[in-house]
C-alpha cells in the first residue's frame, strides 16, 4: 500500500474504533454477562463479544479478502501471515474491565505479508487512541509522539505480569531488581502505552498474538525493540514470552536472561 | 472538634491542597532536582521539598500548637499521638513522579489524640481530591463515595508492593494466588484510592506513617479495615506492614498469613 492508501485505511479504522468506543460506553454501565474461559482469572463478557462482532463485521465489509484473527473466535483460523491479516483484541484487560471499569483497551492491527502496517490501542477510559505505523508515525489522538529516550534498564520502571514475577521465569526477579521497580497494570495495551510514553523502560508478559500485534507495530515505529524475552523474533501465530523495551535495556535484559537459562 | 469546626478545617485544608497543586503543576514541567535518599529506588526532588515546606507553613500558621510529621523532615520529631497531630506526605510516589509525571499524590492527615479526624489524598494528574473523615464522610471532589462491596479475596484484584511479592513476605504470593490477580501502581496513595473505589479488594506494603495516615482515615470511614498484615493494630509512629482491605478479605488473608508465619 502507498502512503495515501494507508491514510485512507487509517481514517476508516479510526471511525470504527470511535463507534466501538460509543458501543462500549453504553454497555459498560449496564449489568455485564461475565463468564470464565479457562478459569476465574480468564474472563469474557458480553462486551468483549459485541465489540469483536462489531469490528470483525466492519473489517469483512471493508477488506473481504483479508484474514482476521480475533480473541473471541469470531474471526478466521490463521495459519500464515500471507496477504492482509487483521488482528483484533476487542477488549484487552477484561479482568480490569470487570473489576475496575478502568485500565482496558481496544486493539486492532493490520499486517501485510507479515509486515506491520497500522496499529491501534484505544485507552478507553482516558479516551486516548494511540495509532499509526511505519509509514505515518505514531499519534496519541492528534498529537504526534516522539521516540522515548533509549535508557538502560537501571534508569526505568519495568512492567511485568504477576505469573512471570512469582514464577521468576527467565530471571524476571533479577530483571526487576536491576530496574527502578516493578509496575503491574493488568492490560497489555496499557503496558505498551506506558512503554511508548517512556513511563516504563519496558514490559514483559506471556502474550497471545492479539495482545501484542498492535503494540508491536506502534512500539517498533517509535524505535522500541519487540522480541521474545531471549531476543529472538516473535512468532505472530502463537503465544510468546514478549519483551518490549528500549534498545539499551534489551541488551541489559538479554544478559540477565542468558545467565538464568 | 464538633462537626462545624471540622467542616471549617476541611475547607481550609482544601484551599492549601489546591494551592499546592498549582505549585506542583508549575514546577513539574521544569527540570527537576532529583537526589537519592537511601538508594536509587528512594528519591526526593525539589518538588517534594517545596510541597512539604508550603504545607507545613500553612499548618503552623493555622494550628500553631499542633505537632507535624512530614516525610522530608521539615516537621517535628514525633514521640506520641497526643493532641493535634498533622501527618504530611508532600509527594507520595516520587519514583512515579520522576519517571512518569503520573500516578502520584499529595496526602495530609489530621489526628486528635490518636483518632483520625480528616484525611486527604490528592490524585494530582487526574485532578481528583479524595477527602473526608468519620464526621463528614468521604468525597471524591464533590461526589460522596459509598462503601465498596465487602467482597472476599477471591473476588478481587490485589494491590501489592514489588519487594513483598518477590520476597514472598507473610505468604504474599499465596495471598495473590487466592485473588483475581496482582496490580502494582507504585504509590500508596493511588493504591488506597483503588481500594476506596473497589477497583482492588485491598493493598499491602511496608509503609511509613505518612504513607498510610490519610488513607487509613478515609478507608476506615468507608468501612474498610486497616491493620498490620497479621490483623494487629497499626503503630502510628513507625513503619508497618500495612494491610487495607474489605472485612471479608481480611479474614481470608489472616488465615493465609497465619499458615505462613
XYZ file of C-alpha atoms in Angstrom:
522
model
C 0.000 0.000 0.000
C 1.236 3.503 -0.730
C 1.036 6.218 1.894
C -2.221 7.666 0.556
C -3.881 4.241 0.711
C -2.619 3.749 4.260
C -4.021 7.134 5.282
C -7.425 6.177 3.853
C -7.404 2.880 5.764
C -6.323 4.745 8.883
C -9.240 7.181 8.655
C -11.641 4.256 8.253
C -10.279 2.283 11.210
C -10.465 5.362 13.437
C -14.179 5.679 12.648
C -14.764 2.037 13.595
C -12.911 2.490 16.852
C -14.823 5.585 17.849
C -18.099 3.820 17.080
C -16.926 0.787 19.078
C -15.996 3.151 21.927
C -19.560 4.522 21.951
C -20.954 0.987 21.987
C -18.696 0.055 24.889
C -19.541 3.169 26.894
C -23.238 2.303 26.590
C -22.819 -1.353 27.540
C -20.362 -0.962 30.409
C -22.794 0.797 32.712
C -25.376 -1.965 32.418
C -25.117 -5.375 34.079
C -22.362 -7.407 32.466
C -22.666 -11.034 31.454
C -19.373 -12.447 32.692
C -18.175 -15.983 32.092
C -14.940 -17.846 32.666
C -12.905 -19.152 29.740
C -10.081 -21.287 31.192
C -10.661 -20.303 34.854
C -11.500 -17.468 37.295
C -8.622 -15.329 36.020
C -9.600 -15.627 32.356
C -12.914 -13.896 31.790
C -15.020 -12.895 28.836
C -18.051 -10.631 28.855
C -20.897 -9.754 26.521
C -18.974 -6.523 25.813
C -15.857 -8.360 24.562
C -18.084 -10.355 22.241
C -20.155 -7.424 20.996
C -17.011 -5.399 20.356
C -15.402 -8.232 18.401
C -18.520 -8.887 16.329
C -18.792 -5.190 15.525
C -15.152 -4.801 14.490
C -14.964 -8.018 12.501
C -18.093 -7.145 10.548
C -16.560 -3.759 9.688
C -13.305 -5.391 8.560
C -15.086 -8.091 6.499
C -17.069 -5.457 4.606
C -14.046 -3.207 4.073
C -11.465 -5.860 3.195
C -13.350 -9.042 2.229
C -10.273 -10.976 1.071
C -8.328 -10.433 4.302
C -7.840 -12.958 7.068
C -8.994 -11.862 10.510
C -7.771 -13.177 13.861
C -9.935 -12.228 16.839
C -9.530 -13.158 20.507
C -13.123 -14.308 20.940
C -13.144 -16.570 17.901
C -15.460 -14.724 15.515
C -12.617 -14.391 13.001
C -10.690 -16.957 10.988
C -8.334 -19.723 11.916
C -4.962 -18.277 10.982
C -2.193 -20.495 9.590
C 0.025 -17.915 7.903
C 0.667 -14.174 7.775
C 0.444 -14.038 3.973
C -1.697 -11.305 2.447
C -3.738 -8.836 4.523
C -4.138 -10.017 8.116
C -6.176 -8.073 10.682
C -5.651 -8.979 14.341
C -8.299 -7.819 16.801
C -8.402 -7.695 20.591
C -11.895 -6.351 21.175
C -11.320 -5.731 24.899
C -7.816 -6.099 26.275
C -7.698 -6.262 30.074
C -11.067 -7.927 30.591
C -10.335 -8.545 34.293
C -9.700 -4.810 34.778
C -12.853 -4.066 32.808
C -14.941 -6.360 35.017
C -13.400 -5.378 38.372
C -12.460 -1.743 37.766
C -14.233 -0.414 34.664
C -10.789 1.087 34.072
C -7.372 0.251 32.592
C -8.514 -1.610 29.461
C -8.123 -1.114 25.723
C -9.415 -1.966 22.254
C -6.665 -3.084 19.865
C -6.500 -3.611 16.110
C -3.514 -4.368 13.897
C -3.149 -4.677 10.139
C -0.260 -6.742 8.753
C 0.566 -7.253 5.064
C 2.621 -10.322 4.225
C 3.873 -10.355 7.822
C 4.860 -6.674 7.929
C 3.095 -4.347 10.350
C 1.202 -1.573 8.541
C -1.108 0.031 11.105
C -1.646 -0.494 14.835
C -4.289 0.877 17.225
C -4.530 0.837 21.013
C -7.536 2.714 22.363
C -7.211 3.582 26.065
C -10.953 3.753 26.558
C -11.276 5.399 29.980
C -8.740 8.110 29.170
C -10.294 8.496 25.704
C -6.884 8.431 24.017
C -6.320 6.499 20.793
C -2.705 5.526 20.097
C -2.498 4.903 16.363
C -0.083 4.721 13.477
C 2.602 2.701 11.792
C 5.917 2.962 9.963
C 4.503 4.994 7.061
C 2.680 7.602 9.137
C 4.281 7.786 12.594
C 2.522 7.284 15.941
C -0.136 9.589 17.322
C -1.882 9.924 20.674
C -5.186 11.323 19.400
C -3.932 14.226 17.258
C -0.551 14.641 18.906
C 2.442 13.040 17.194
C 4.594 11.047 19.621
C 8.371 11.201 19.607
C 10.508 8.177 20.395
C 11.047 7.558 24.123
C 14.615 8.007 25.372
C 16.842 4.976 24.861
C 17.547 4.476 28.584
C 19.124 1.397 30.173
C 17.150 -0.943 32.442
C 18.673 0.646 35.551
C 17.052 4.005 34.740
C 13.469 2.893 34.289
C 10.427 1.277 35.861
C 9.624 -2.157 34.439
C 6.175 -3.528 33.622
C 5.725 -7.212 34.323
C 2.949 -9.754 34.677
C 2.238 -11.381 38.017
C 2.845 -15.003 36.958
C 6.242 -14.134 35.421
C 7.344 -12.491 38.649
C 6.003 -15.093 41.061
C 7.373 -17.945 38.916
C 10.632 -15.997 38.399
C 10.519 -17.015 34.727
C 13.643 -16.143 32.696
C 15.232 -14.361 35.662
C 12.328 -11.902 35.948
C 13.003 -11.101 39.604
C 16.602 -10.197 38.756
C 15.424 -8.089 35.807
C 13.199 -6.179 38.212
C 15.988 -5.800 40.781
C 18.120 -4.149 38.078
C 15.310 -1.672 37.286
C 13.883 1.175 39.369
C 10.950 -1.019 40.360
C 8.092 -3.101 39.037
C 4.666 -1.948 37.924
C 1.678 -4.135 37.032
C -1.326 -2.539 35.300
C -3.028 -5.723 34.104
C -3.564 -4.927 30.408
C -1.014 -5.496 27.653
C -2.388 -2.499 25.782
C -1.982 -0.173 28.757
C 1.517 -1.572 29.408
C 2.530 -0.964 25.760
C 1.274 2.624 26.093
C 3.453 3.141 29.184
C 6.460 1.973 27.157
C 5.576 4.305 24.231
C 5.447 7.263 26.621
C 8.664 6.293 28.438
C 6.673 5.800 31.678
C 8.281 2.373 31.853
C 11.533 1.231 30.244
C 9.775 -1.917 29.078
C 7.254 -4.659 29.656
C 7.262 -8.438 29.548
C 4.469 -11.000 29.668
C 3.233 -14.212 28.066
C 1.044 -12.845 25.287
C -1.186 -14.136 22.517
C -0.929 -12.538 19.032
C -3.930 -10.239 19.666
C -2.254 -8.987 22.855
C 0.873 -7.740 21.098
C 0.074 -7.358 17.354
C -0.894 -3.662 17.522
C 1.567 -2.728 20.260
C 4.419 -4.230 18.292
C 3.756 -2.037 15.241
C 3.492 1.149 17.308
C 6.471 0.280 19.530
C 8.759 -0.519 16.593
C 7.713 2.670 14.842
C 8.793 4.552 17.986
C 12.214 2.845 17.980
C 11.482 0.319 20.710
C 12.501 -3.320 20.292
C 9.846 -6.065 20.418
C 11.076 -9.665 20.585
C 10.819 -12.781 22.689
C 12.499 -12.361 26.073
C 15.684 -14.024 24.780
C 15.906 -11.534 21.898
C 14.692 -13.954 19.203
C 11.935 -12.914 16.747
C 8.275 -13.168 17.684
C 6.023 -15.809 16.179
C 2.882 -13.948 15.093
C 0.818 -17.152 15.065
C 1.275 -18.325 18.644
C 1.910 -17.334 22.280
C 5.239 -15.702 23.058
C 7.029 -14.520 26.162
C 7.129 -10.995 24.734
C 9.577 -8.259 25.677
C 9.071 -4.656 24.528
C 11.800 -2.310 25.650
C 14.414 0.251 24.669
C 17.455 -0.914 22.727
C 19.755 -0.379 25.702
C 17.500 -2.148 28.180
C 17.154 -5.068 25.798
C 20.905 -5.625 25.982
C 20.776 -5.444 29.796
C 17.877 -7.892 29.934
C 19.439 -10.332 27.464
C 22.495 -10.588 29.691
C 20.307 -11.429 32.696
C 18.170 -13.904 30.733
C 21.254 -15.710 29.401
C 22.547 -16.101 32.972
C 19.204 -17.600 34.002
C 18.674 -20.135 31.202
C -13.936 19.197 67.499
C -17.617 19.452 66.659
C -18.832 18.926 63.115
C -18.937 22.642 62.293
C -15.309 23.045 63.411
C -14.299 20.026 61.318
C -16.044 21.483 58.272
C -14.141 24.765 58.749
C -10.825 22.910 58.984
C -11.778 20.864 55.933
C -12.467 23.977 53.862
C -9.086 25.413 54.872
C -7.129 22.253 54.055
C -8.794 22.002 50.644
C -7.562 25.526 49.847
C -3.995 24.589 50.807
C -4.129 21.494 48.646
C -5.410 23.318 45.601
C -2.684 25.946 46.015
C -0.105 23.167 46.430
C -1.493 21.516 43.290
C -0.911 24.747 41.347
C 2.646 24.991 42.704
C 3.317 21.377 41.686
C 1.864 21.818 38.193
C 4.198 24.762 37.633
C 7.303 23.013 38.952
C 6.791 19.594 37.346
C 7.296 20.824 33.795
C 10.673 22.384 34.602
C 13.883 20.434 35.165
C 13.679 18.505 38.425
C 16.431 18.367 41.014
C 16.433 14.680 41.905
C 18.561 13.132 44.643
C 18.737 9.707 46.248
C 17.846 9.247 49.920
C 18.752 5.664 50.866
C 19.471 4.459 47.286
C 18.396 4.604 43.625
C 14.864 3.439 44.457
C 14.322 6.084 47.167
C 14.268 9.524 45.553
C 13.455 13.038 46.640
C 13.041 16.074 44.400
C 12.880 19.836 44.806
C 9.108 19.455 44.305
C 8.720 17.100 47.294
C 10.580 19.634 49.422
C 8.756 22.727 48.138
C 5.403 20.998 48.638
C 6.277 19.998 52.216
C 7.582 23.470 53.122
C 4.429 25.024 51.700
C 2.045 22.703 53.543
C 3.905 22.780 56.853
C 3.999 26.573 56.860
C 0.236 26.639 56.286
C -0.358 24.153 59.110
C 1.977 26.014 61.534
C 0.122 29.284 60.955
C -3.307 27.656 61.206
C -2.658 25.353 64.177
C 0.493 26.597 65.969
C 0.213 24.207 68.944
C -0.044 21.071 66.780
C 2.723 18.587 66.107
C 3.542 17.987 62.442
C 5.185 14.908 60.935
C 6.437 15.328 57.371
C 8.262 12.864 55.138
C 11.020 15.283 54.161
C 11.856 16.306 57.732
C 10.621 19.905 57.835
C 8.174 18.983 60.584
C 8.661 17.832 64.172
C 10.115 14.729 65.712
C 7.037 12.847 66.820
C 7.045 10.762 70.013
C 3.330 10.488 70.719
C -0.057 10.974 69.067
C -1.350 13.198 71.926
C -3.083 16.433 70.943
C -3.421 17.615 67.342
C -1.056 15.762 65.019
C -0.801 16.558 61.300
C 0.921 13.990 59.089
C 2.060 15.150 55.655
C 3.304 13.289 52.589
C 4.060 16.167 50.235
C 4.541 13.904 47.203
C 3.667 10.235 47.518
C 5.034 8.097 44.685
C 8.160 10.157 43.989
C 9.574 7.472 41.654
C 6.403 7.633 39.547
C 6.602 11.430 39.630
C 10.205 11.391 38.384
C 9.826 8.640 35.785
C 6.220 9.098 34.678
C 4.896 12.506 35.791
C 1.860 10.389 36.636
C 0.430 8.175 39.400
C 1.430 10.269 42.441
C -0.442 12.029 45.237
C -0.321 14.685 47.942
C -1.512 13.407 51.323
C -2.447 15.108 54.596
C -3.977 13.637 57.746
C -5.183 15.226 60.971
C -5.332 13.108 64.100
C -6.550 14.225 67.545
C -5.311 12.210 70.497
C -4.660 9.322 68.141
C -8.075 9.386 66.472
C -8.320 10.131 62.746
C -10.312 13.324 62.069
C -9.646 14.269 58.441
C -7.697 12.625 55.616
C -6.761 13.861 52.123
C -5.332 12.067 49.110
C -4.986 14.280 46.053
C -4.578 12.296 42.804
C -2.780 15.125 41.058
C -2.800 14.017 37.415
C -6.473 13.058 37.500
C -7.254 16.231 39.473
C -9.377 14.324 41.991
C -9.172 15.071 45.706
C -10.309 12.234 47.984
C -11.174 13.870 51.305
C -13.130 13.366 54.479
C -13.343 11.580 57.771
C -15.739 9.885 60.187
C -17.709 13.078 60.913
C -18.273 14.129 57.303
C -17.975 11.062 55.051
C -15.614 10.616 52.114
C -15.754 12.631 48.904
C -14.073 12.372 45.501
C -14.087 16.080 44.658
C -17.776 16.925 45.246
C -19.132 13.412 44.888
C -19.843 11.454 48.076
C -18.409 7.944 47.955
C -20.302 4.924 49.169
C -18.599 1.998 50.856
C -17.077 -0.543 48.467
C -18.688 -4.000 48.463
C -17.452 -6.319 51.204
C -16.113 -8.956 48.789
C -13.818 -11.856 49.691
C -10.204 -12.022 48.487
C -11.153 -14.495 45.753
C -13.402 -11.914 44.076
C -10.959 -9.019 43.777
C -7.672 -7.789 42.367
C -4.994 -7.246 44.997
C -2.527 -4.346 45.182
C 0.927 -5.290 46.416
C 4.414 -3.848 46.510
C 7.219 -5.442 44.497
C 9.515 -6.305 47.438
C 6.676 -8.026 49.336
C 5.906 -10.211 46.331
C 9.484 -11.046 45.361
C 10.417 -11.743 48.992
C 7.143 -13.642 49.483
C 6.766 -11.882 52.856
C 3.904 -13.142 55.037
C 2.717 -15.534 52.330
C 2.182 -12.692 49.833
C 2.442 -14.963 46.786
C -0.263 -17.214 48.209
C -2.428 -14.188 49.008
C -2.113 -13.147 45.364
C -2.871 -16.664 44.122
C -6.123 -16.555 46.097
C -7.099 -13.243 44.468
C -8.030 -12.462 40.845
C -4.541 -11.135 40.223
C -1.932 -8.647 41.377
C -1.645 -4.984 40.474
C 1.248 -2.633 41.316
C 0.782 1.106 40.811
C 3.776 2.331 42.826
C 2.112 4.892 45.100
C 0.435 4.125 48.423
C -1.991 6.988 47.850
C -3.061 5.682 44.451
C -3.349 2.143 45.870
C -5.572 3.366 48.739
C -7.787 5.135 46.179
C -8.189 1.878 44.235
C -9.333 0.188 47.450
C -11.821 3.018 48.214
C -13.352 2.622 44.756
C -13.451 -1.185 44.934
C -11.027 -1.403 41.986
C -8.927 -3.668 44.198
C -10.078 -5.758 47.153
C -7.087 -4.485 49.111
C -3.464 -3.438 49.239
C -0.433 -4.361 51.305
C 3.022 -2.785 51.592
C 5.668 -1.755 54.112
C 4.638 1.828 54.828
C 5.813 4.786 56.897
C 3.203 6.784 58.875
C 2.967 9.492 56.156
C 2.228 6.763 53.578
C -0.859 5.469 55.359
C -2.073 8.168 57.806
C -4.553 9.800 55.415
C -5.536 6.594 53.636
C -6.337 4.935 56.930
C -8.855 7.628 57.938
C -10.623 7.548 54.571
C -10.561 3.749 54.305
C -11.989 3.211 57.804
C -14.687 5.793 57.131
C -15.652 3.736 54.061
C -15.876 0.528 56.115
C -12.544 -0.953 55.066
C -10.208 -2.474 57.649
C -6.686 -1.074 58.069
C -4.277 -3.064 60.243
C -0.903 -4.751 60.152
C -0.885 -7.780 57.863
C -1.469 -10.109 60.834
C -4.565 -8.160 61.848
C -2.947 -6.366 64.811
C -3.330 -2.580 65.240
C -1.093 -0.151 63.387
C 1.608 1.801 65.194
C 1.195 5.382 64.009
C 4.772 6.292 64.994
C 6.732 3.739 62.968
C 6.854 1.584 59.823
C 4.241 -1.137 59.478
C 3.478 -3.924 57.055
C 0.081 -2.363 56.357
C -2.985 -4.160 55.022
C -6.066 -2.243 53.860
C -8.874 -4.467 52.699
C -12.513 -5.427 52.979
C -13.672 -7.173 56.157
C -14.184 -10.468 54.348
C -10.837 -10.384 52.568
C -9.107 -9.586 55.838
C -10.360 -12.859 57.246
C -9.153 -14.720 54.146
C -5.740 -13.060 54.328
C -5.346 -13.643 58.074
C -5.818 -17.364 57.507
C -3.075 -17.365 54.852
C -0.716 -15.236 56.950
C -1.141 -17.494 59.971
C -0.235 -20.510 57.842
C 2.920 -18.708 56.655
C 4.308 -17.450 59.993
